[in-house]
Amino acid sequence: MDNNILVNEINRLKKEKNACILAHNYQVPEVQDIADIVGDSFTLSRAAAKMDNEVIVFCGVKFMAESAKILSPNKRVLLPSKYAGCPLAECIDKDELIMEKQKYPDAAVVCYINSSTEVKAISDICCTSSNAVKVIESINKNKILFVPDENLASFIAEKVTDKEIIPWEGGHCITHARITIGDVKKAKSDHPKAEMLVHPEVSKVIRDNADFVGSTSQIINYAKNSQNSEFIIGTEMGVLHKMKNDNPKKKFHLLSSKLVCQNMKMTTLKEVHSSLLNTEHEIFVPEEIRLKALNSLEKMLEIR
Ligand code: 13P
């Protein structure tokens, strides 16, 4: 089937099955274009909790679809590509977190949304890259065990100076970790007037060279609202689709050509179609663990 036929079929099936499509900003352009909502992890979690469709097709990676199921247990949540995982979310498991918690019994435990349901279930509160600082500020303890992204932990520690942030050593996103200081020097010398916008998952040395640090949607909004007309982008290439559509006269330069997340690129129109047609790759979360993980997600959603 060619793409036009696939798009028509997807739209027909969406109506027939009362489904909505949520897509992360890192999805391929044609998948973003058929989605009802495209956004960062926070936007998509909030949408998953609010949508009244019977089916949610989640075009992203497993932890995102699981978060949608935790928030909307009565909906069928489908992950079109069953192998789309997140190595960052998989870098700490429940047993490792239990052991870490024993080392810091007086610390509050905050998990990044890029974590498994089991890790969310034994954390006090969850956060995303867009609200991490607000979430940490809302906690009335001054010691915070933060898992699993150590770069986000160090970004938070710079912003919230009255709390001790204990990171999970070695936890990082393999895509953002590909950016080198050489990439930064080259991009800045090639585009001296450009503002550099990066995700907090980049390492400190890259972050220190940036003009703005934010979630994928915050980066997209910053570029739209800025008076500047040229930007160096330090996050996965998928964000360029919306940025270029929103700002046809502005120029965008990807910080490194290696900023491609293979997991996010697994979802194609073909998979979205097949998942809707055959109700494929449905996400299930056992109720006992769902209720515990829900607590940490709901606490996050309450924070304004
Ligand atoms: P955002 O919440 O900023 O979209 O980030 C999601 C993610 O997985 C980044 O690697």
Coordinates of C-alpha atoms and ligand atoms in Angstrom, one line a residue:
M1 CA 0.0 0.0 0.0
D2 CA 1.4 3.5 -0.7
N3 CA 1.4 6.2 1.9
N4 CA -1.8 8.0 0.7
I5 CA -3.8 4.7 0.9
L6 CA -2.3 3.9 4.3
V7 CA -3.3 7.4 5.6
N8 CA -6.8 7.0 4.3
E9 CA -7.1 3.6 5.8
I10 CA -5.7 4.7 9.2
N11 CA -8.2 7.6 9.3
R12 CA -11.1 5.2 8.5
L13 CA -10.0 2.7 11.1
K14 CA -9.6 5.5 13.7
K15 CA -13.3 6.4 13.3
E16 CA -14.5 2.8 13.2
K17 CA -12.6 1.9 16.3
N18 CA -13.0 5.2 18.1
A19 CA -9.2 5.5 18.4
C20 CA -6.9 8.4 18.8
I21 CA -3.2 8.6 17.8
L22 CA -0.7 10.1 20.1
A23 CA 2.8 10.7 18.7
H24 CA 6.1 11.8 20.3
N25 CA 8.1 14.7 18.8
Y26 CA 10.8 12.1 17.8
Q27 CA 8.5 10.1 15.5
V28 CA 9.0 10.1 11.7
P29 CA 7.3 13.0 9.9
E30 CA 4.5 10.9 8.3
V31 CA 3.6 9.5 11.7
Q32 CA 3.5 12.9 13.3
D33 CA 1.3 14.1 10.4
I34 CA -1.5 11.5 11.1
A35 CA -1.5 12.0 14.9
D36 CA -4.2 13.8 16.9
I37 CA -1.7 15.1 19.3
V38 CA 2.1 15.4 18.9
G39 CA 4.1 16.4 21.9
D40 CA 6.7 15.7 24.6
S41 CA 6.3 13.1 27.3
F42 CA 4.4 15.4 29.6
T43 CA 1.9 16.6 27.0
L44 CA 1.3 13.0 25.9
S45 CA 0.7 11.7 29.5
R46 CA -1.8 14.4 30.2
A47 CA -3.5 13.7 26.8
A48 CA -3.6 10.0 27.6
A49 CA -5.3 10.7 30.9
K50 CA -7.9 13.0 29.3
M51 CA -8.8 11.5 25.9
D52 CA -12.2 9.8 25.8
N53 CA -11.5 7.4 22.9
E54 CA -11.7 3.7 23.5
V55 CA -8.3 3.0 21.9
I56 CA -5.1 4.9 22.1
V57 CA -2.4 4.2 19.5
F58 CA 0.8 5.3 21.1
C59 CA 3.5 6.2 18.6
G60 CA 6.5 6.3 20.8
V61 CA 8.4 3.8 23.0
K62 CA 7.2 1.2 25.5
F63 CA 7.5 3.3 28.7
M64 CA 5.3 6.0 27.1
A65 CA 2.6 3.5 26.1
E66 CA 2.8 1.9 29.6
S67 CA 2.3 5.4 31.2
A68 CA -0.8 5.9 29.0
K69 CA -2.2 2.5 30.2
I70 CA -1.4 3.3 33.8
L71 CA -3.3 6.6 33.5
S72 CA -6.2 5.2 31.4
P73 CA -6.7 1.6 32.4
N74 CA -10.1 1.3 30.7
K75 CA -8.7 2.1 27.3
R76 CA -6.9 -0.3 25.0
V77 CA -3.4 1.1 24.5
L78 CA -1.6 -0.1 21.4
L79 CA 2.2 0.3 20.7
P80 CA 2.5 -0.1 16.9
S81 CA 6.1 -1.4 17.1
K82 CA 6.4 -3.9 19.8
Y83 CA 10.2 -3.7 19.9
A84 CA 10.3 0.1 20.5
G85 CA 12.0 0.3 23.9
C86 CA 14.2 2.9 25.6
P87 CA 17.6 1.8 26.8
L88 CA 17.6 4.6 29.4
A89 CA 14.4 3.4 30.9
E90 CA 15.9 -0.1 31.0
C91 CA 19.1 0.8 32.8
I92 CA 17.7 0.5 36.3
D93 CA 15.4 -2.3 37.5
K94 CA 13.2 -2.6 40.5
D95 CA 15.7 -4.7 42.6
E96 CA 18.5 -2.2 41.9
L97 CA 16.3 0.7 43.0
I98 CA 15.3 -1.2 46.2
M99 CA 19.0 -1.6 47.0
E100 CA 19.7 2.1 46.3
K101 CA 16.8 3.2 48.4
Q102 CA 18.3 1.2 51.3
K103 CA 21.4 3.3 51.1
Y104 CA 19.4 6.6 51.4
P105 CA 16.5 5.8 53.7
D106 CA 15.7 9.5 54.3
A107 CA 15.7 10.5 50.6
A108 CA 12.6 11.0 48.5
V109 CA 12.7 8.9 45.3
V110 CA 12.0 10.7 42.0
C111 CA 11.9 8.7 38.8
Y112 CA 12.2 10.2 35.3
I113 CA 9.2 9.1 33.2
N114 CA 11.8 7.2 31.1
S115 CA 11.6 4.3 33.6
S116 CA 9.8 1.0 33.9
T117 CA 6.4 0.6 35.5
E118 CA 8.0 -1.3 38.3
V119 CA 10.4 1.5 39.0
K120 CA 7.6 4.1 39.0
A121 CA 5.7 1.9 41.4
I122 CA 8.4 2.2 44.1
S123 CA 9.1 5.9 43.5
D124 CA 7.5 8.7 45.4
I125 CA 6.9 10.8 42.4
C126 CA 7.6 10.9 38.6
C127 CA 8.8 13.8 36.5
T128 CA 9.5 14.6 32.8
S129 CA 12.1 16.8 31.3
S130 CA 9.6 19.6 31.2
N131 CA 8.6 19.7 34.8
A132 CA 11.6 18.1 36.6
V133 CA 12.7 21.3 38.4
K134 CA 9.1 22.0 39.6
V135 CA 8.6 18.5 40.8
I136 CA 11.8 18.5 42.8
E137 CA 11.0 21.9 44.3
S138 CA 7.6 20.6 45.4
I139 CA 9.1 17.9 47.6
N140 CA 9.5 18.7 51.3
K141 CA 12.6 16.6 51.8
N142 CA 16.1 17.9 51.1
K143 CA 17.6 14.7 49.9
I144 CA 16.4 13.3 46.6
L145 CA 17.4 10.0 45.0
F146 CA 16.9 10.7 41.3
V147 CA 16.8 7.8 38.7
P148 CA 17.8 7.0 36.0
D149 CA 19.1 9.9 34.0
E150 CA 22.3 11.4 35.6
N151 CA 22.4 14.3 33.1
L152 CA 18.9 15.4 34.0
A153 CA 19.9 14.9 37.7
S154 CA 22.9 17.3 37.3
F155 CA 20.7 19.8 35.4
I156 CA 18.2 19.8 38.3
A157 CA 21.0 20.1 40.9
E158 CA 22.2 23.3 39.2
K159 CA 18.6 24.8 39.4
V160 CA 17.6 23.5 42.9
T161 CA 20.5 24.4 45.1
D162 CA 18.9 23.8 48.5
K163 CA 18.5 20.1 48.0
E164 CA 21.0 17.3 47.6
I165 CA 20.3 15.4 44.4
I166 CA 21.7 11.8 44.4
P167 CA 22.0 10.6 40.7
W168 CA 21.9 7.0 39.4
E169 CA 25.5 6.7 38.2
G170 CA 25.8 5.9 34.5
G171 CA 22.1 6.4 33.5
H172 CA 22.0 8.2 30.2
C173 CA 20.3 8.4 26.8
I174 CA 22.5 6.7 24.2
T175 CA 21.3 9.1 21.5
H176 CA 22.1 12.3 23.3
A177 CA 25.4 10.9 24.5
R178 CA 26.6 10.8 20.9
I179 CA 27.1 14.6 20.9
T180 CA 30.7 15.5 21.3
I181 CA 32.3 18.8 22.3
G182 CA 33.8 18.8 18.8
D183 CA 30.3 18.8 17.3
V184 CA 29.5 21.9 19.4
K185 CA 32.7 23.7 18.4
K186 CA 32.1 22.9 14.7
A187 CA 28.4 23.9 14.8
K188 CA 29.1 27.2 16.6
S189 CA 31.9 28.1 14.2
D190 CA 29.8 27.2 11.1
H191 CA 26.7 29.1 12.5
P192 CA 28.0 31.8 14.8
K193 CA 24.7 33.7 14.9
A194 CA 22.6 30.6 15.8
E195 CA 21.2 30.0 19.3
M196 CA 21.9 26.5 20.6
L197 CA 18.9 24.7 22.1
V198 CA 19.5 21.3 23.9
H199 CA 17.6 18.7 25.8
P200 CA 18.5 18.2 29.5
E201 CA 19.5 14.6 28.6
V202 CA 22.8 15.9 27.0
S203 CA 25.9 15.9 29.2
K204 CA 26.9 18.9 31.3
V205 CA 29.8 19.9 29.0
I206 CA 27.3 20.2 26.1
R207 CA 24.6 21.8 28.2
D208 CA 27.1 24.5 29.4
N209 CA 27.4 25.7 25.8
A210 CA 23.7 26.0 25.2
D211 CA 21.5 29.1 25.2
F212 CA 18.4 27.1 26.2
V213 CA 17.8 23.8 27.9
G214 CA 14.3 22.2 27.7
S215 CA 12.0 19.3 26.8
T216 CA 11.4 18.5 23.2
S217 CA 8.2 20.7 23.1
Q218 CA 9.9 23.5 25.1
I219 CA 12.7 23.5 22.5
I220 CA 10.1 23.6 19.6
N221 CA 8.2 26.5 21.4
Y222 CA 11.4 28.4 22.1
A223 CA 12.4 28.4 18.5
K224 CA 8.9 29.6 17.4
N225 CA 8.9 32.5 19.9
S226 CA 12.5 33.6 19.5
Q227 CA 13.4 36.7 17.5
N228 CA 16.5 34.8 16.3
S229 CA 16.3 33.1 12.9
E230 CA 18.9 30.4 13.2
F231 CA 19.2 27.5 15.7
I232 CA 21.5 24.6 16.5
I233 CA 19.4 21.8 17.8
G234 CA 20.8 19.3 20.4
T235 CA 18.2 16.7 20.6
E236 CA 16.8 13.9 18.4
M237 CA 16.2 14.9 14.8
G238 CA 12.4 14.2 14.9
V239 CA 11.8 17.7 16.4
L240 CA 13.0 19.3 13.2
H241 CA 9.8 18.3 11.4
K242 CA 7.5 20.6 13.5
M243 CA 10.2 23.3 13.8
K244 CA 10.6 23.6 10.0
N245 CA 6.8 23.5 9.5
D246 CA 6.2 26.1 12.1
N247 CA 9.0 28.4 11.0
P248 CA 9.6 28.2 7.2
K249 CA 11.8 31.2 7.2
K250 CA 14.1 30.1 10.1
K251 CA 17.1 27.8 9.8
F252 CA 17.8 24.7 11.9
H253 CA 21.1 22.8 12.1
L254 CA 21.2 19.5 13.9
L255 CA 24.1 19.5 16.4
S256 CA 25.2 16.0 15.2
S257 CA 24.0 13.8 12.3
K258 CA 24.1 10.9 14.9
L259 CA 21.0 12.3 16.7
V260 CA 18.7 9.6 15.5
C261 CA 16.9 7.3 18.0
Q262 CA 16.5 3.9 16.4
N263 CA 13.7 2.9 18.8
M264 CA 11.7 6.0 18.0
K265 CA 12.2 5.4 14.2
M266 CA 10.7 1.8 14.4
T267 CA 7.1 3.1 14.1
T268 CA 6.1 3.5 10.5
L269 CA 2.7 4.1 8.9
K270 CA 2.5 0.4 8.1
E271 CA 2.9 -0.5 11.7
V272 CA 0.3 2.1 12.8
H273 CA -2.2 0.7 10.3
S274 CA -1.5 -2.9 11.2
S275 CA -1.8 -2.2 14.9
L276 CA -5.2 -0.5 14.4
L277 CA -6.5 -3.1 12.0
N278 CA -5.5 -6.1 14.1
T279 CA -5.5 -4.5 17.6
E280 CA -1.8 -5.4 17.7
H281 CA 0.7 -5.0 20.5
E282 CA -1.7 -4.1 23.3
I283 CA -0.2 -3.0 26.5
F284 CA -1.2 -4.7 29.8
V285 CA -0.1 -3.7 33.3
P286 CA -1.1 -5.9 36.3
E287 CA -3.5 -3.9 38.5
E288 CA -1.6 -4.1 41.7
I289 CA 1.5 -2.5 40.2
R290 CA -0.5 -0.1 38.1
L291 CA -2.1 1.4 41.1
K292 CA 1.3 2.0 42.7
A293 CA 2.8 3.5 39.5
L294 CA -0.3 5.6 39.1
N295 CA 0.4 7.3 42.4
S296 CA 3.7 8.6 41.2
L297 CA 2.3 9.7 37.8
E298 CA -0.8 11.4 39.3
K299 CA 1.3 13.3 41.9
M300 CA 3.4 14.6 39.0
L301 CA 0.2 15.7 37.0
E302 CA -1.1 17.6 40.0
I303 CA 2.0 19.9 39.9
R304 CA 1.4 23.1 38.0
Ligands
13P1 P1 10.6 14.8 26.2 O1 9.7 14.6 27.4 O2 11.4 16.1 26.3 O3 9.8 14.8 24.9 O4 11.7 13.7 26.2 C1 11.4 12.4 25.9 C2 12.6 11.6 25.7 O5 12.5 10.4 25.8 C3 13.9 12.3 25.4 O6 14.9 11.4 25.1

